[in-house]
PDB file of C-alpha atoms in Angstrom:
ATOM      1  CA  MET A 169      32.630 -30.833 -50.209  1.00 96.00           C
ATOM      2  CA  PHE A 170      33.982 -33.156 -52.920  1.00 98.00           C
ATOM      3  CA  SER A 171      32.185 -35.800 -54.695  1.00 98.00           C
ATOM      4  CA  LEU A 172      32.717 -38.723 -57.137  1.00 98.00           C
ATOM      5  CA  THR A 173      30.067 -40.401 -59.047  1.00 98.00           C
ATOM      6  CA  VAL A 174      29.940 -43.738 -60.776  1.00 98.00           C
ATOM      7  CA  ARG A 175      27.107 -45.096 -62.988  1.00 98.00           C
ATOM      8  CA  ARG A 176      25.973 -48.451 -64.138  1.00 98.00           C
ATOM      9  CA  HIS A 177      22.605 -50.079 -65.116  1.00 97.00           C
ATOM     10  CA  PHE A 178      20.744 -53.209 -64.331  1.00 98.00           C
ATOM     11  CA  MET A 179      17.466 -54.900 -65.063  1.00 98.00           C
ATOM     12  CA  ILE A 180      14.882 -56.347 -62.580  1.00 97.00           C
ATOM     13  CA  ALA A 181      11.317 -57.650 -62.497  1.00 97.00           C
ATOM     14  CA  HIS A 182       9.046 -56.920 -59.783  1.00 97.00           C
ATOM     15  CA  SER A 183       5.474 -56.218 -58.644  1.00 96.00           C
ATOM     16  CA  LEU A 184       4.000 -53.458 -56.511  1.00 96.00           C
ATOM     17  CA  PRO A 185       0.914 -54.998 -55.150  1.00 95.00           C
ATOM     18  CA  ARG A 186      -0.831 -51.935 -53.874  1.00 95.00           C
ATOM     19  CA  GLU A 187      -3.777 -49.804 -55.328  1.00 95.00           C
ATOM     20  CA  ALA A 188      -1.299 -46.723 -55.371  1.00 95.00           C
ATOM     21  CA  PHE A 189       0.849 -48.311 -57.974  1.00 94.00           C
ATOM     22  CA  GLY A 190      -1.920 -48.761 -60.715  1.00 93.00           C
ATOM     23  CA  PRO A 191      -0.744 -50.693 -63.670  1.00 92.00           C
ATOM     24  CA  ALA A 192       2.634 -51.462 -61.827  1.00 92.00           C
ATOM     25  CA  GLN A 193       0.788 -53.729 -59.389  1.00 95.00           C
ATOM     26  CA  GLY A 194       1.375 -56.716 -61.714  1.00 95.00           C
ATOM     27  CA  LEU A 195       4.768 -58.191 -62.428  1.00 96.00           C
ATOM     28  CA  HIS A 196       6.749 -56.040 -64.806  1.00 96.00           C
ATOM     29  CA  GLY A 197      10.381 -55.296 -65.748  1.00 96.00           C
ATOM     30  CA  ALA A 198      12.289 -52.260 -65.421  1.00 95.00           C
ATOM     31  CA  THR A 199      15.797 -51.103 -66.385  1.00 96.00           C
ATOM     32  CA  PHE A 200      17.415 -48.639 -64.169  1.00 97.00           C
ATOM     33  CA  VAL A 201      20.587 -46.416 -64.351  1.00 98.00           C
ATOM     34  CA  ALA A 202      22.201 -46.336 -60.902  1.00 98.00           C
ATOM     35  CA  GLU A 203      24.356 -43.279 -60.077  1.00 98.00           C
ATOM     36  CA  VAL A 204      26.219 -43.527 -56.827  1.00 98.00           C
ATOM     37  CA  SER A 205      28.103 -40.395 -55.427  1.00 98.00           C
ATOM     38  CA  PHE A 206      30.489 -40.435 -52.607  1.00 98.00           C
ATOM     39  CA  ARG A 207      31.167 -37.288 -50.626  1.00 98.00           C
ATOM     40  CA  ARG A 208      34.125 -36.230 -48.272  1.00 97.00           C
ATOM     41  CA  PRO A 209      35.318 -32.939 -47.176  1.00 96.00           C
ATOM     42  CA  ASP A 210      39.070 -33.359 -48.076  1.00 97.00           C
ATOM     43  CA  LEU A 211      40.755 -35.274 -50.881  1.00 97.00           C
ATOM     44  CA  ASN A 212      43.107 -38.070 -50.180  1.00 96.00           C
ATOM     45  CA  ASP A 213      47.150 -37.710 -50.675  1.00 96.00           C
ATOM     46  CA  ASP A 214      46.356 -38.609 -54.528  1.00 96.00           C
ATOM     47  CA  ALA A 215      43.941 -35.628 -54.777  1.00 97.00           C
ATOM     48  CA  ILE A 216      40.869 -37.773 -55.364  1.00 97.00           C
ATOM     49  CA  VAL A 217      37.804 -38.824 -53.458  1.00 97.00           C
ATOM     50  CA  LEU A 218      38.428 -42.352 -53.833  1.00 96.00           C
ATOM     51  CA  ASP A 219      39.686 -44.913 -56.518  1.00 95.00           C
ATOM     52  CA  ILE A 220      36.973 -44.627 -59.275  1.00 96.00           C
ATOM     53  CA  GLY A 221      37.707 -48.203 -60.435  1.00 95.00           C
ATOM     54  CA  ALA A 222      37.233 -49.566 -56.843  1.00 94.00           C
ATOM     55  CA  ALA A 223      34.113 -47.713 -56.597  1.00 96.00           C
ATOM     56  CA  GLY A 224      32.608 -48.951 -59.988  1.00 97.00           C
ATOM     57  CA  GLY A 225      33.726 -52.475 -59.065  1.00 97.00           C
ATOM     58  CA  ILE A 226      31.923 -52.587 -55.840  1.00 97.00           C
ATOM     59  CA  LEU A 227      28.714 -50.961 -57.479  1.00 98.00           C
ATOM     60  CA  GLU A 228      28.902 -53.804 -60.111  1.00 98.00           C
ATOM     61  CA  GLU A 229      29.206 -56.414 -57.356  1.00 97.00           C
ATOM     62  CA  ILE A 230      26.033 -55.058 -55.587  1.00 98.00           C
ATOM     63  CA  LEU A 231      24.153 -54.833 -58.770  1.00 98.00           C
ATOM     64  CA  GLU A 232      25.049 -58.266 -59.935  1.00 98.00           C
ATOM     65  CA  ASP A 233      22.977 -59.497 -57.005  1.00 97.00           C
ATOM     66  CA  LEU A 234      19.854 -57.694 -58.413  1.00 98.00           C
ATOM     67  CA  ASN A 235      20.442 -57.837 -62.072  1.00 98.00           C
ATOM     68  CA  TYR A 236      18.002 -60.007 -64.159  1.00 97.00           C
ATOM     69  CA  LYS A 237      16.324 -61.091 -60.775  1.00 97.00           C
ATOM     70  CA  ASN A 238      12.694 -61.053 -59.715  1.00 97.00           C
ATOM     71  CA  LEU A 239      12.801 -58.832 -56.708  1.00 97.00           C
ATOM     72  CA  ASP A 240       9.566 -60.414 -55.498  1.00 96.00           C
ATOM     73  CA  GLU A 241      11.632 -63.579 -54.895  1.00 96.00           C
ATOM     74  CA  HIS A 242      14.777 -61.756 -53.557  1.00 96.00           C
ATOM     75  CA  PRO A 243      15.437 -62.269 -49.906  1.00 96.00           C
ATOM     76  CA  ALA A 244      16.199 -58.715 -49.291  1.00 96.00           C
ATOM     77  CA  PHE A 245      12.804 -57.531 -50.279  1.00 95.00           C
ATOM     78  CA  LYS A 246      10.765 -60.409 -48.724  1.00 93.00           C
ATOM     79  CA  GLY A 247       7.666 -58.732 -47.336  1.00 92.00           C
ATOM     80  CA  LYS A 248       8.720 -55.378 -48.627  1.00 95.00           C
ATOM     81  CA  LEU A 249       7.696 -53.139 -51.408  1.00 97.00           C
ATOM     82  CA  SER A 250      10.790 -52.928 -53.917  1.00 97.00           C
ATOM     83  CA  THR A 251       9.942 -49.341 -55.070  1.00 97.00           C
ATOM     84  CA  THR A 252      12.728 -47.261 -56.692  1.00 97.00           C
ATOM     85  CA  GLU A 253      13.193 -45.422 -53.382  1.00 97.00           C
ATOM     86  CA  ALA A 254      13.492 -48.665 -51.451  1.00 97.00           C
ATOM     87  CA  LEU A 255      15.864 -50.067 -54.081  1.00 98.00           C
ATOM     88  CA  ALA A 256      17.950 -46.895 -53.834  1.00 98.00           C
ATOM     89  CA  LYS A 257      18.266 -47.392 -50.091  1.00 98.00           C
ATOM     90  CA  HIS A 258      19.247 -51.025 -50.417  1.00 98.00           C
ATOM     91  CA  ILE A 259      22.029 -50.017 -52.759  1.00 98.00           C
ATOM     92  CA  ALA A 260      23.197 -47.163 -50.555  1.00 98.00           C
ATOM     93  CA  ASP A 261      23.274 -49.370 -47.457  1.00 98.00           C
ATOM     94  CA  ALA A 262      25.155 -52.272 -49.438  1.00 98.00           C
ATOM     95  CA  MET A 263      27.744 -49.679 -50.676  1.00 97.00           C
ATOM     96  CA  ALA A 264      28.225 -48.270 -47.259  1.00 97.00           C
ATOM     97  CA  THR A 265      29.015 -51.727 -45.933  1.00 96.00           C
ATOM     98  CA  ARG A 266      31.425 -52.565 -48.590  1.00 96.00           C
ATOM     99  CA  ILE A 267      33.284 -49.273 -49.151  1.00 94.00           C
ATOM    100  CA  GLN A 268      34.115 -48.875 -45.417  1.00 90.00           C
ATOM    101  CA  ASP A 269      36.866 -51.510 -45.862  1.00 87.00           C
ATOM    102  CA  THR A 270      38.670 -49.563 -48.740  1.00 91.00           C
ATOM    103  CA  ASP A 271      41.586 -47.254 -48.000  1.00 92.00           C
ATOM    104  CA  ASP A 272      39.236 -44.126 -48.420  1.00 94.00           C
ATOM    105  CA  GLY A 273      36.030 -45.501 -46.903  1.00 93.00           C
ATOM    106  CA  PRO A 274      36.637 -44.083 -43.353  1.00 94.00           C
ATOM    107  CA  ALA A 275      36.991 -40.580 -44.878  1.00 96.00           C
ATOM    108  CA  LEU A 276      33.666 -40.639 -46.676  1.00 97.00           C
ATOM    109  CA  THR A 277      30.917 -38.611 -45.073  1.00 97.00           C
ATOM    110  CA  GLY A 278      28.090 -39.494 -47.521  1.00 97.00           C
ATOM    111  CA  ILE A 279      26.852 -41.771 -50.225  1.00 98.00           C
ATOM    112  CA  ASP A 280      23.921 -40.651 -52.549  1.00 98.00           C
ATOM    113  CA  VAL A 281      22.213 -43.090 -54.820  1.00 98.00           C
ATOM    114  CA  VAL A 282      19.956 -42.001 -57.759  1.00 98.00           C
ATOM    115  CA  LEU A 283      18.054 -44.545 -59.599  1.00 98.00           C
ATOM    116  CA  ARG A 284      16.784 -43.301 -63.053  1.00 97.00           C
ATOM    117  CA  GLU A 285      13.709 -45.226 -64.393  1.00 93.00           C
ATOM    118  CA  ASN A 286      13.620 -43.122 -67.548  1.00 90.00           C
ATOM    119  CA  PRO A 287      14.981 -39.638 -68.652  1.00 92.00           C
ATOM    120  CA  ASP A 288      11.833 -38.119 -66.977  1.00 95.00           C
ATOM    121  CA  ALA A 289      11.628 -40.027 -63.717  1.00 94.00           C
ATOM    122  CA  TRP A 290      14.003 -40.926 -60.796  1.00 97.00           C
ATOM    123  CA  ALA A 291      14.236 -41.329 -57.238  1.00 98.00           C
ATOM    124  CA  GLY A 292      17.195 -41.288 -54.664  1.00 98.00           C
ATOM    125  CA  TYR A 293      18.354 -41.846 -51.148  1.00 98.00           C
ATOM    126  CA  SER A 294      21.146 -40.044 -49.303  1.00 98.00           C
ATOM    127  CA  LEU A 295      23.006 -41.839 -46.579  1.00 97.00           C
ATOM    128  CA  GLU A 296      25.108 -39.675 -44.127  1.00 97.00           C
ATOM    129  CA  LEU A 297      28.145 -41.756 -42.856  1.00 95.00           C
ATOM    130  CA  PRO A 298      29.642 -41.410 -39.457  1.00 87.00           C
ATOM    131  CA  VAL A 299      32.800 -39.435 -39.178  1.00 74.00           C
ATOM    132  CA  LYS A 300      35.734 -41.649 -38.279  1.00 69.00           C
TER     133      LYS A 300
END
């Protein structure tokens, strides 16, 4: 299995209003490093997983919708907790929707999103894509 990873960062504000989140219950900011990996069993005719520039550009478009936003007010998280794990799934789902229209999109079998909150803590989500 081959993979390619692109990385960008973004900043958000949010609250996690449940006892389990301790001091993070109140509104606070967070800076995330987003790493998105794409998987496929075979390389394309150019011997790559997909165009790294296109992958990075799509990730930037997805993160632009989140960057400097208060996720408590973002429509995608209305009535939902915007935990790091939930945010990773949101990015994976958005990436899957957008990457499928690229030349290499149909050949991808998975997308993995890792969100790093700091050097010692991160969460992720893996999305398996249907084989076309």
